[in-house]
Coordinates of C-alpha atoms and ligand atoms in Angstrom, one line a residue:
Chain A
M1 CA 4.1 86.7 -20.3
S2 CA 3.9 90.1 -18.9
D3 CA 7.1 91.2 -20.7
N4 CA 7.9 90.8 -24.3
F5 CA 11.3 89.2 -23.7
L6 CA 12.3 85.6 -23.2
I7 CA 15.7 86.3 -21.8
K8 CA 16.9 89.4 -20.1
T9 CA 20.4 89.8 -18.6
T10 CA 21.3 92.7 -16.3
N11 CA 24.8 93.8 -15.7
L12 CA 26.2 90.3 -16.3
C13 CA 29.8 90.0 -15.3
K14 CA 32.2 87.1 -15.4
Y15 CA 35.7 87.5 -14.0
Y16 CA 38.5 85.0 -14.0
N17 CA 41.7 84.9 -12.0
G18 CA 40.3 87.0 -9.2
G19 CA 39.1 89.8 -11.5
K20 CA 42.2 90.1 -13.6
I21 CA 40.3 88.8 -16.7
K22 CA 36.9 90.4 -17.3
A23 CA 35.4 88.0 -19.8
L24 CA 32.0 89.7 -19.3
N25 CA 31.9 93.2 -18.0
G26 CA 28.3 94.4 -17.4
V27 CA 26.3 92.9 -20.3
C28 CA 22.7 94.0 -20.5
S29 CA 20.6 92.4 -23.1
E30 CA 17.1 91.4 -24.0
I31 CA 16.1 88.5 -26.3
K32 CA 12.5 88.6 -27.5
K33 CA 10.5 85.5 -28.2
G34 CA 10.9 84.3 -31.8
E35 CA 13.9 86.6 -32.4
V36 CA 17.1 85.4 -34.1
V37 CA 20.1 87.2 -32.6
V38 CA 23.6 86.8 -34.0
V39 CA 26.5 87.6 -31.7
I40 CA 29.7 88.7 -33.4
G41 CA 33.0 90.1 -32.2
P42 CA 36.7 89.5 -32.1
S43 CA 38.3 86.5 -30.5
G44 CA 38.3 86.8 -26.7
S45 CA 35.5 89.4 -26.7
G46 CA 33.3 87.2 -24.4
K47 CA 30.8 85.8 -27.0
S48 CA 31.1 82.2 -25.7
T49 CA 31.1 83.3 -22.1
Y50 CA 27.9 85.3 -22.7
L51 CA 26.2 82.4 -24.5
R52 CA 27.3 79.9 -21.9
S53 CA 26.2 82.1 -19.1
L54 CA 22.6 82.0 -20.4
N55 CA 22.2 78.4 -19.4
L56 CA 24.6 78.7 -16.5
L57 CA 27.3 76.5 -18.0
E58 CA 29.3 79.4 -16.7
H59 CA 28.2 81.0 -13.5
P60 CA 28.3 84.7 -13.8
T61 CA 30.3 86.5 -11.1
S62 CA 27.5 89.0 -10.7
G63 CA 24.4 90.2 -12.5
T64 CA 21.1 88.5 -13.2
I65 CA 19.6 86.4 -15.9
L66 CA 15.8 86.3 -16.3
F67 CA 14.6 83.4 -18.4
E68 CA 10.9 83.2 -18.9
N69 CA 10.5 85.6 -15.9
T70 CA 12.5 83.4 -13.6
D71 CA 15.8 84.6 -12.2
I72 CA 18.0 81.6 -13.0
T73 CA 21.0 83.1 -11.2
D74 CA 19.1 82.7 -8.0
P75 CA 20.7 79.7 -6.2
K76 CA 17.2 78.5 -5.2
T77 CA 16.2 78.1 -8.8
N78 CA 16.5 74.5 -10.1
I79 CA 18.6 75.2 -13.2
N80 CA 18.1 71.7 -14.5
L81 CA 14.4 72.4 -15.2
H82 CA 15.2 75.5 -17.1
R83 CA 18.0 74.0 -19.1
R84 CA 15.6 71.6 -20.7
K85 CA 14.0 74.6 -22.3
M86 CA 17.3 76.0 -23.6
G87 CA 18.9 73.9 -26.4
M88 CA 22.6 74.2 -26.8
V89 CA 24.7 73.4 -29.8
F90 CA 28.5 73.3 -29.4
Q91 CA 31.3 73.9 -31.8
Q92 CA 32.6 70.4 -31.1
F93 CA 29.2 68.7 -31.4
N94 CA 29.6 66.8 -28.2
L95 CA 27.5 63.9 -29.3
F96 CA 27.6 60.9 -26.9
P97 CA 30.1 58.6 -28.7
H98 CA 28.9 55.4 -27.0
M99 CA 25.3 55.7 -28.2
T100 CA 23.7 55.4 -31.6
V101 CA 22.3 58.5 -33.2
L102 CA 18.8 57.4 -32.1
K103 CA 19.9 56.8 -28.5
N104 CA 21.6 60.2 -28.5
L105 CA 18.3 61.8 -29.4
T106 CA 16.0 59.8 -27.1
I107 CA 18.0 59.6 -23.9
A108 CA 17.1 63.0 -22.6
P109 CA 13.4 63.1 -23.4
T110 CA 12.8 59.5 -22.1
K111 CA 14.8 60.1 -18.9
L112 CA 13.8 63.7 -18.2
L113 CA 10.4 64.2 -19.8
K114 CA 9.3 60.6 -19.1
M115 CA 8.4 60.3 -22.8
S116 CA 7.7 56.7 -23.8
A117 CA 10.4 55.0 -25.8
D118 CA 8.0 54.5 -28.7
E119 CA 7.0 58.2 -28.7
A120 CA 10.6 59.3 -28.5
N121 CA 11.8 57.1 -31.3
K122 CA 9.0 58.3 -33.5
K123 CA 9.8 61.9 -32.8
A124 CA 13.5 61.3 -33.3
L125 CA 12.8 59.7 -36.7
Q126 CA 10.5 62.6 -37.7
L127 CA 13.2 65.2 -36.9
L128 CA 16.0 63.1 -38.5
T129 CA 13.9 62.9 -41.6
R130 CA 13.6 66.7 -41.6
V131 CA 17.4 67.1 -41.5
G132 CA 17.9 64.4 -44.0
L133 CA 19.4 61.8 -41.7
A134 CA 16.7 59.2 -41.2
D135 CA 18.9 56.5 -42.6
R136 CA 21.6 57.1 -40.1
A137 CA 19.5 56.5 -37.0
D138 CA 21.5 53.4 -36.1
A139 CA 24.9 54.8 -36.8
Y140 CA 27.4 55.8 -34.1
P141 CA 28.6 59.4 -34.1
S142 CA 32.1 58.3 -35.2
Q143 CA 30.5 57.0 -38.4
L144 CA 29.1 60.4 -39.3
S145 CA 30.7 63.4 -41.1
G146 CA 31.1 66.6 -39.2
G147 CA 28.1 68.2 -40.9
Q148 CA 26.0 65.1 -40.1
K149 CA 27.1 65.2 -36.5
Q150 CA 26.2 68.8 -36.1
R151 CA 22.7 68.2 -37.6
V152 CA 22.2 65.3 -35.1
A153 CA 23.4 67.6 -32.3
I154 CA 20.8 70.2 -33.3
V155 CA 18.1 67.5 -33.4
R156 CA 19.2 66.3 -30.0
S157 CA 18.4 69.7 -28.5
L158 CA 15.1 70.0 -30.4
M159 CA 14.0 66.7 -28.9
M160 CA 13.4 68.6 -25.6
N161 CA 11.1 71.1 -27.3
P162 CA 13.2 74.1 -26.2
D163 CA 12.0 77.6 -26.1
V164 CA 15.3 79.0 -27.2
M165 CA 18.4 77.5 -29.0
L166 CA 21.9 78.6 -28.2
F167 CA 24.6 78.1 -30.9
D168 CA 28.3 78.6 -30.1
E169 CA 30.1 78.7 -33.5
P170 CA 28.2 75.7 -34.8
T171 CA 30.0 75.6 -38.1
S172 CA 33.6 76.6 -37.0
A173 CA 34.8 73.0 -36.7
L174 CA 33.4 71.9 -40.1
D175 CA 35.0 71.5 -43.4
P176 CA 33.8 74.3 -45.7
E177 CA 31.7 72.0 -47.9
M178 CA 29.6 71.0 -44.9
V179 CA 28.9 74.4 -43.5
G180 CA 25.9 74.9 -45.8
E181 CA 24.0 71.8 -44.7
V182 CA 24.1 72.9 -41.1
L183 CA 23.3 76.6 -41.8
D184 CA 20.3 75.3 -43.9
V185 CA 18.9 73.5 -40.9
M186 CA 19.4 76.6 -38.8
K187 CA 17.7 78.8 -41.3
E188 CA 14.7 76.5 -41.4
L189 CA 14.5 76.6 -37.6
A190 CA 14.6 80.4 -37.8
R191 CA 11.8 80.4 -40.4
E192 CA 9.6 78.3 -38.1
G193 CA 9.9 80.9 -35.4
M194 CA 12.4 79.4 -33.1
T195 CA 14.1 81.9 -30.8
M196 CA 17.8 81.6 -31.5
I197 CA 21.0 83.1 -30.2
V198 CA 23.9 82.3 -32.5
V199 CA 27.6 83.1 -32.1
T200 CA 29.1 82.8 -35.5
H201 CA 31.6 84.1 -38.0
E202 CA 29.3 83.4 -40.9
M203 CA 28.4 86.9 -41.9
G204 CA 26.3 85.7 -44.8
F205 CA 24.1 83.8 -42.4
A206 CA 24.0 86.8 -40.0
R207 CA 22.9 89.1 -42.8
E208 CA 20.3 86.8 -44.1
V209 CA 18.7 85.3 -41.0
A210 CA 19.4 87.6 -38.1
D211 CA 16.7 90.0 -36.8
R212 CA 19.4 91.7 -34.7
I213 CA 23.1 91.6 -34.5
I214 CA 25.0 92.1 -31.3
F215 CA 28.6 93.2 -31.6
M216 CA 30.8 92.5 -28.5
A217 CA 34.2 93.6 -27.6
D218 CA 36.2 93.4 -24.4
G219 CA 33.3 91.7 -22.5
C220 CA 30.8 94.4 -23.4
I221 CA 28.0 94.8 -26.0
V222 CA 29.4 97.7 -28.0
E223 CA 26.7 98.0 -30.6
E224 CA 23.6 96.3 -31.6
G225 CA 21.0 96.7 -34.4
T226 CA 19.6 95.2 -37.5
P227 CA 22.0 93.5 -39.9
D228 CA 21.5 96.4 -42.3
K229 CA 22.5 99.0 -39.8
I230 CA 25.4 97.0 -38.4
F231 CA 26.9 96.1 -41.7
S232 CA 26.2 99.3 -43.6
E233 CA 26.5 102.0 -41.1
P234 CA 28.3 100.8 -37.9
E235 CA 28.8 103.6 -35.4
D236 CA 31.5 102.4 -33.0
P237 CA 35.1 102.4 -34.4
R238 CA 35.6 98.9 -33.0
T239 CA 32.7 97.6 -35.0
K240 CA 34.0 99.2 -38.1
Q241 CA 37.5 97.8 -37.5
F242 CA 36.2 94.3 -36.9
L243 CA 34.0 94.3 -39.9
N244 CA 36.8 95.6 -42.1
S245 CA 39.1 92.9 -40.8
I246 CA 36.7 90.1 -41.7
L247 CA 34.7 91.2 -44.7
Chain B
M1 CA 53.7 6.4 -8.8
T2 CA 52.5 7.3 -12.3
L3 CA 50.6 10.5 -12.9
K4 CA 47.4 8.5 -13.1
E5 CA 48.1 6.8 -9.7
Q6 CA 48.9 10.1 -8.2
F7 CA 45.7 11.5 -9.5
I8 CA 43.6 8.7 -8.1
F9 CA 45.5 8.8 -4.8
N10 CA 45.1 12.6 -4.3
F11 CA 41.7 13.2 -5.7
I12 CA 39.6 10.1 -6.0
E13 CA 40.4 8.3 -2.8
D14 CA 38.3 9.4 0.1
S15 CA 36.5 11.7 -2.4
R16 CA 39.2 14.3 -1.8
W17 CA 38.2 16.1 -5.0
K18 CA 35.3 17.4 -3.0
H19 CA 37.6 19.6 -1.1
L20 CA 38.7 21.2 -4.3
L21 CA 35.2 21.7 -5.5
K22 CA 34.1 23.3 -2.3
G23 CA 37.2 25.4 -2.3
L24 CA 36.6 26.6 -5.8
G25 CA 33.0 27.4 -4.9
N26 CA 34.2 29.5 -1.9
T27 CA 36.9 31.2 -4.0
L28 CA 34.3 32.1 -6.7
T29 CA 31.8 33.3 -4.1
I30 CA 34.3 35.5 -2.3
A31 CA 35.7 36.9 -5.6
F32 CA 32.2 37.6 -7.0
F33 CA 30.8 39.4 -4.0
A34 CA 34.1 41.3 -3.5
L35 CA 33.9 42.4 -7.1
L36 CA 30.4 43.7 -6.6
I37 CA 31.3 45.5 -3.4
G38 CA 34.5 46.8 -5.0
V39 CA 32.7 48.2 -8.0
V40 CA 30.0 49.9 -6.0
I41 CA 32.6 51.5 -3.6
G42 CA 34.8 52.3 -6.5
V43 CA 32.1 54.1 -8.5
V44 CA 30.9 56.1 -5.4
V45 CA 34.4 57.1 -4.3
A46 CA 35.5 58.0 -7.9
I47 CA 32.4 60.2 -8.3
I48 CA 33.0 62.0 -5.0
R49 CA 36.7 62.5 -5.7
S50 CA 36.2 63.7 -9.3
T51 CA 33.2 65.9 -8.5
Y52 CA 35.3 67.5 -5.8
D53 CA 38.3 68.0 -8.1
K54 CA 36.2 69.3 -11.0
N55 CA 33.9 71.6 -9.0
R56 CA 36.0 72.7 -6.1
D57 CA 35.9 76.4 -7.1
S58 CA 32.2 76.6 -7.9
L59 CA 31.4 74.7 -4.7
A60 CA 33.5 77.1 -2.7
R61 CA 31.6 80.0 -4.3
S62 CA 28.2 78.5 -4.0
S63 CA 25.7 80.2 -1.7
N64 CA 25.3 77.0 0.2
I65 CA 28.7 76.8 1.8
L66 CA 27.6 73.8 3.8
N67 CA 27.7 71.9 0.5
Y68 CA 31.3 72.8 0.1
Y69 CA 32.2 71.6 3.6
A70 CA 30.2 68.4 3.2
F71 CA 32.0 67.6 0.0
A72 CA 35.4 68.6 1.3
C73 CA 34.7 66.3 4.3
L74 CA 33.6 63.4 2.0
N75 CA 36.6 63.9 -0.2
M76 CA 38.9 63.7 2.8
I77 CA 37.3 60.5 4.0
C78 CA 37.8 59.0 0.6
K79 CA 41.4 60.0 0.5
I80 CA 42.1 58.5 3.9
Y81 CA 40.3 55.3 2.8
L82 CA 42.5 55.1 -0.3
T83 CA 45.7 55.8 1.6
V84 CA 45.0 53.2 4.3
I85 CA 43.8 50.5 2.0
R86 CA 46.5 50.9 -0.6
G87 CA 49.2 51.3 2.1
T88 CA 48.6 48.1 4.0
P89 CA 48.8 44.4 2.9
V90 CA 45.5 42.8 2.1
V91 CA 46.2 39.8 4.4
V92 CA 46.5 42.2 7.3
Q93 CA 43.2 43.9 6.3
L94 CA 41.6 40.5 6.2
L95 CA 42.9 39.5 9.6
I96 CA 41.8 42.8 11.1
A97 CA 38.3 42.4 9.5
Y98 CA 38.0 38.8 10.7
F99 CA 39.4 39.0 14.2
I100 CA 38.6 42.6 15.2
I101 CA 35.9 44.4 13.2
F102 CA 33.6 41.4 12.6
A103 CA 34.9 39.3 15.5
S104 CA 31.4 38.3 16.4
S105 CA 30.5 37.0 12.9
T106 CA 30.8 33.3 12.2
N107 CA 30.3 33.8 8.5
G108 CA 33.9 33.8 7.3
I109 CA 32.9 33.9 3.6
M110 CA 30.9 37.0 4.1
V111 CA 33.6 38.7 6.1
A112 CA 36.2 37.8 3.5
S113 CA 33.9 39.1 0.7
I114 CA 33.6 42.4 2.5
A115 CA 37.3 42.7 3.3
F116 CA 38.4 41.9 -0.3
G117 CA 35.6 44.1 -1.6
I118 CA 36.7 47.1 0.5
N119 CA 40.3 46.4 -0.6
S120 CA 39.4 46.2 -4.3
G121 CA 37.2 49.3 -4.1
A122 CA 40.2 51.4 -3.5
Y123 CA 41.9 50.3 -6.7
V124 CA 38.7 50.4 -8.7
A125 CA 38.1 53.9 -7.5
E126 CA 41.4 55.2 -8.7
I127 CA 41.1 53.5 -12.0
L128 CA 37.6 55.0 -12.5
R129 CA 38.7 58.4 -11.3
G130 CA 41.4 58.5 -13.9
G131 CA 38.9 57.5 -16.5
I132 CA 36.4 60.2 -15.5
M133 CA 39.0 62.9 -15.6
S134 CA 40.0 61.8 -19.1
I135 CA 36.5 62.3 -20.5
D136 CA 36.2 65.5 -22.5
N137 CA 34.4 68.2 -20.6
G138 CA 32.2 68.7 -23.6
Q139 CA 30.4 65.5 -22.6
F140 CA 29.5 66.9 -19.2
E141 CA 28.4 70.1 -20.7
A142 CA 26.2 68.4 -23.3
G143 CA 24.6 66.3 -20.6
R144 CA 24.0 69.3 -18.3
S145 CA 22.7 71.5 -21.1
L146 CA 20.1 68.9 -21.9
G147 CA 18.9 69.2 -18.3
F148 CA 20.5 66.2 -16.7
N149 CA 21.7 66.9 -13.2
Y150 CA 25.2 66.1 -12.2
I151 CA 24.6 62.6 -10.9
H152 CA 22.5 61.6 -13.9
T153 CA 25.1 63.0 -16.3
M154 CA 27.6 60.8 -14.5
I155 CA 25.4 57.7 -14.6
Y156 CA 24.0 57.9 -18.1
I157 CA 26.7 59.6 -20.0
I158 CA 30.1 59.6 -18.3
I159 CA 30.4 56.4 -16.4
P160 CA 29.5 54.1 -19.4
Q161 CA 32.2 55.8 -21.5
V162 CA 34.7 55.5 -18.6
F163 CA 34.0 51.8 -18.2
K164 CA 34.8 51.3 -21.8
T165 CA 38.1 53.1 -21.7
V166 CA 39.3 51.5 -18.5
L167 CA 38.0 48.0 -19.1
P168 CA 41.5 46.5 -19.7
T169 CA 42.8 48.1 -16.5
L170 CA 39.8 47.0 -14.6
L171 CA 40.2 43.5 -15.8
N172 CA 43.7 43.4 -14.4
E173 CA 42.3 44.5 -11.1
F174 CA 39.7 41.8 -11.1
I175 CA 42.3 39.2 -12.0
A176 CA 44.5 40.4 -9.1
L177 CA 41.4 40.2 -6.9
L178 CA 40.6 36.7 -7.8
K179 CA 44.2 35.6 -7.1
E180 CA 44.4 37.6 -3.9
T181 CA 41.5 35.7 -2.4
S182 CA 44.0 32.8 -2.1
V183 CA 45.0 34.2 1.3
A184 CA 41.5 33.6 2.6
G185 CA 42.9 30.4 4.3
Y186 CA 44.5 32.7 6.9
V187 CA 41.1 33.1 8.5
G188 CA 40.0 29.5 8.3
I189 CA 38.1 29.7 5.0
I190 CA 38.6 26.7 2.8
D191 CA 39.1 28.4 -0.6
L192 CA 40.7 26.8 -3.6
T193 CA 44.3 27.3 -2.3
K194 CA 43.5 26.0 1.1
A195 CA 41.7 23.0 -0.3
G196 CA 44.8 22.0 -2.3
D197 CA 46.9 22.5 0.8
I198 CA 44.6 20.3 2.8
I199 CA 44.9 17.5 0.3
R200 CA 48.7 17.9 0.4
G201 CA 48.6 17.6 4.1
R202 CA 46.6 14.4 4.0
T203 CA 48.5 12.7 1.2
F204 CA 51.9 14.1 1.8
S205 CA 52.3 14.6 -1.9
A206 CA 52.6 18.2 -3.0
F207 CA 52.9 18.0 -6.8
M208 CA 49.4 16.9 -7.9
P209 CA 47.2 19.1 -5.6
L210 CA 49.3 22.2 -5.9
F211 CA 49.7 22.1 -9.7
T212 CA 46.0 21.3 -10.1
V213 CA 45.2 24.4 -8.0
A214 CA 47.5 26.5 -10.1
I215 CA 45.9 25.2 -13.3
V216 CA 42.4 26.0 -12.1
Y217 CA 43.4 29.6 -11.3
L218 CA 45.1 29.9 -14.6
A219 CA 42.0 28.6 -16.4
M220 CA 39.7 31.1 -14.6
V221 CA 42.0 34.0 -15.4
M222 CA 42.2 33.0 -19.1
L223 CA 38.4 32.6 -19.2
L224 CA 38.0 36.1 -17.7
T225 CA 40.5 37.6 -20.2
W226 CA 38.6 36.0 -23.1
I227 CA 35.2 37.2 -21.9
V228 CA 36.4 40.8 -21.4
G229 CA 38.2 40.7 -24.8
R230 CA 34.9 39.9 -26.5
L231 CA 33.1 42.6 -24.5
E232 CA 35.7 45.1 -25.5
R233 CA 35.3 44.2 -29.1
R234 CA 31.6 44.7 -28.9
L235 CA 31.9 48.1 -27.1
R236 CA 34.5 49.2 -29.6
K237 CA 31.9 49.1 -32.4
S238 CA 31.0 52.7 -31.6
E239 CA 34.6 53.8 -32.3
R240 CA 34.9 52.5 -35.8
Ligands
ATP301 N1 38.1 79.3 -17.8 C1 38.7 80.5 -18.1 N2 39.7 80.9 -17.3 C2 40.3 82.1 -17.6 N3 40.0 82.9 -18.6 C3 39.0 82.5 -19.4 C4 38.3 81.3 -19.2 N4 37.4 81.2 -20.2 C5 37.5 82.3 -20.9 N5 38.4 83.1 -20.5 C6 38.8 84.4 -21.0 O1 37.7 85.2 -21.2 C7 37.7 86.0 -22.3 C8 36.5 85.8 -23.2 O2 36.5 84.5 -23.7 P1 35.4 83.9 -24.7 O3 35.7 82.4 -24.9 O4 34.1 84.2 -24.2 O5 35.7 84.7 -26.0 P2 35.0 84.5 -27.4 O6 34.5 85.8 -27.8 O7 34.1 83.4 -27.4 O8 36.3 84.2 -28.3 P3 36.4 83.2 -29.6 O9 35.9 83.9 -30.8 O10 37.9 83.0 -29.7 O11 35.6 81.9 -29.3 C9 39.0 85.6 -23.0 O12 39.9 86.6 -22.7 C10 39.4 84.3 -22.4 O13 40.8 84.2 -22.4
MG302 MG1 34.0 81.4 -28.4

């Protein structure tokens, strides 16, 4: 790649109700390959909207998103092809309830990448083993705990060999005792060099794993920097206030 | 006459049971093909209607405004179809199909299958649309974020879940359809009902043929209910 970044957003705006609500108000950001970026900020600051814009689950009102040097906001771009390269993990897991764990994992690669069923099953079992769930391959999502569901959901995204993983508060719907098992999987992913953008309130995770922290407020990126800088010497008063309120 | 004598008189003599058998065959043929046609129409109409409802805003904003008009147009056609079909009696629709639209056709069974299928499609469509709208949006988003396009998300992820939730309601529609085919006699088709009536006309005894017809319908409905009950239990496995 000519440039060093995987994703670059320019002046991203997302308005609701005819401009009365500015969920995103001119977000410029660059995500480098292999980088782990944690997005923090108060409720309603636009974190989810930003993350969901990156794979066009939300269509930005204006601005551009370059992903692997393609402008995916261009209507002529086939977004379905690019979404395969962007894994997404949701707060509510969104596993397919009518399919077994194995089927949840294999449906996308077999249908979209034309992977053979054997190959997909093998890969699914490998990944399940790595997240400690090989014995649950034939279970249905409703038979899993929250932490197990989220690990399956992460694996489901990984099955497509994504170039970046987007996480929107992946542990917020979990009972406290299950948060750790999911964060551990994410840490391992980070260690392996996966590019990750994580919206989370887990400041311990942010401090430990993030290469960079983005602080958002009122639809804008207010401040960004290394965890050390953001946590020890935040500059913007809104960052200070936010960190005081949660730490 | 004893019941046994009545039975012999109405069904065995002149091999009159053959009318019933032929009628049953026609009833099943019409109901089966109407069901297929109804489900296909229902799925297509439900997808068009729910796609339009869910994406009206983004379609209107999309750079390709033609898409929006095409969809608005399709949606309007579906709405007219639903209104007309659900607002008129099925017998009238059958008569119109037989004597006007397919007047040149001599295959009454086919015409009836199509007419009942088009009729059933309207009800199936509304049942499925309700089901689609009740599926959590997160399921769409999960499908789309994996890279499935809209239609594939529908087919692989949404519709199977919808069928599961609306199965009991759909079953009621299929039972209604099976029973509604009993008006096929209006266009000269010998279905089960007509067959019973023919025997009644020949033997001038109403009791045996008409009750037999009723019992056969009842048996079919009960069988259908039983099959779907089993299917439902199997599908529910994933919800334990
Ligand atoms: N579909 C929508 N219609 C109208 N307003 C919306 C919609 N989605 C989001 N918003 C508004 O946009 C703003 C940003 O929302 P967003 O969900 O991105 O915030 P967030 O930072 O993720 O918050 P949280 O931490 O609570 O998840 C909020 O004010 C929200 O009310
Ligand atoms: Mg959010």
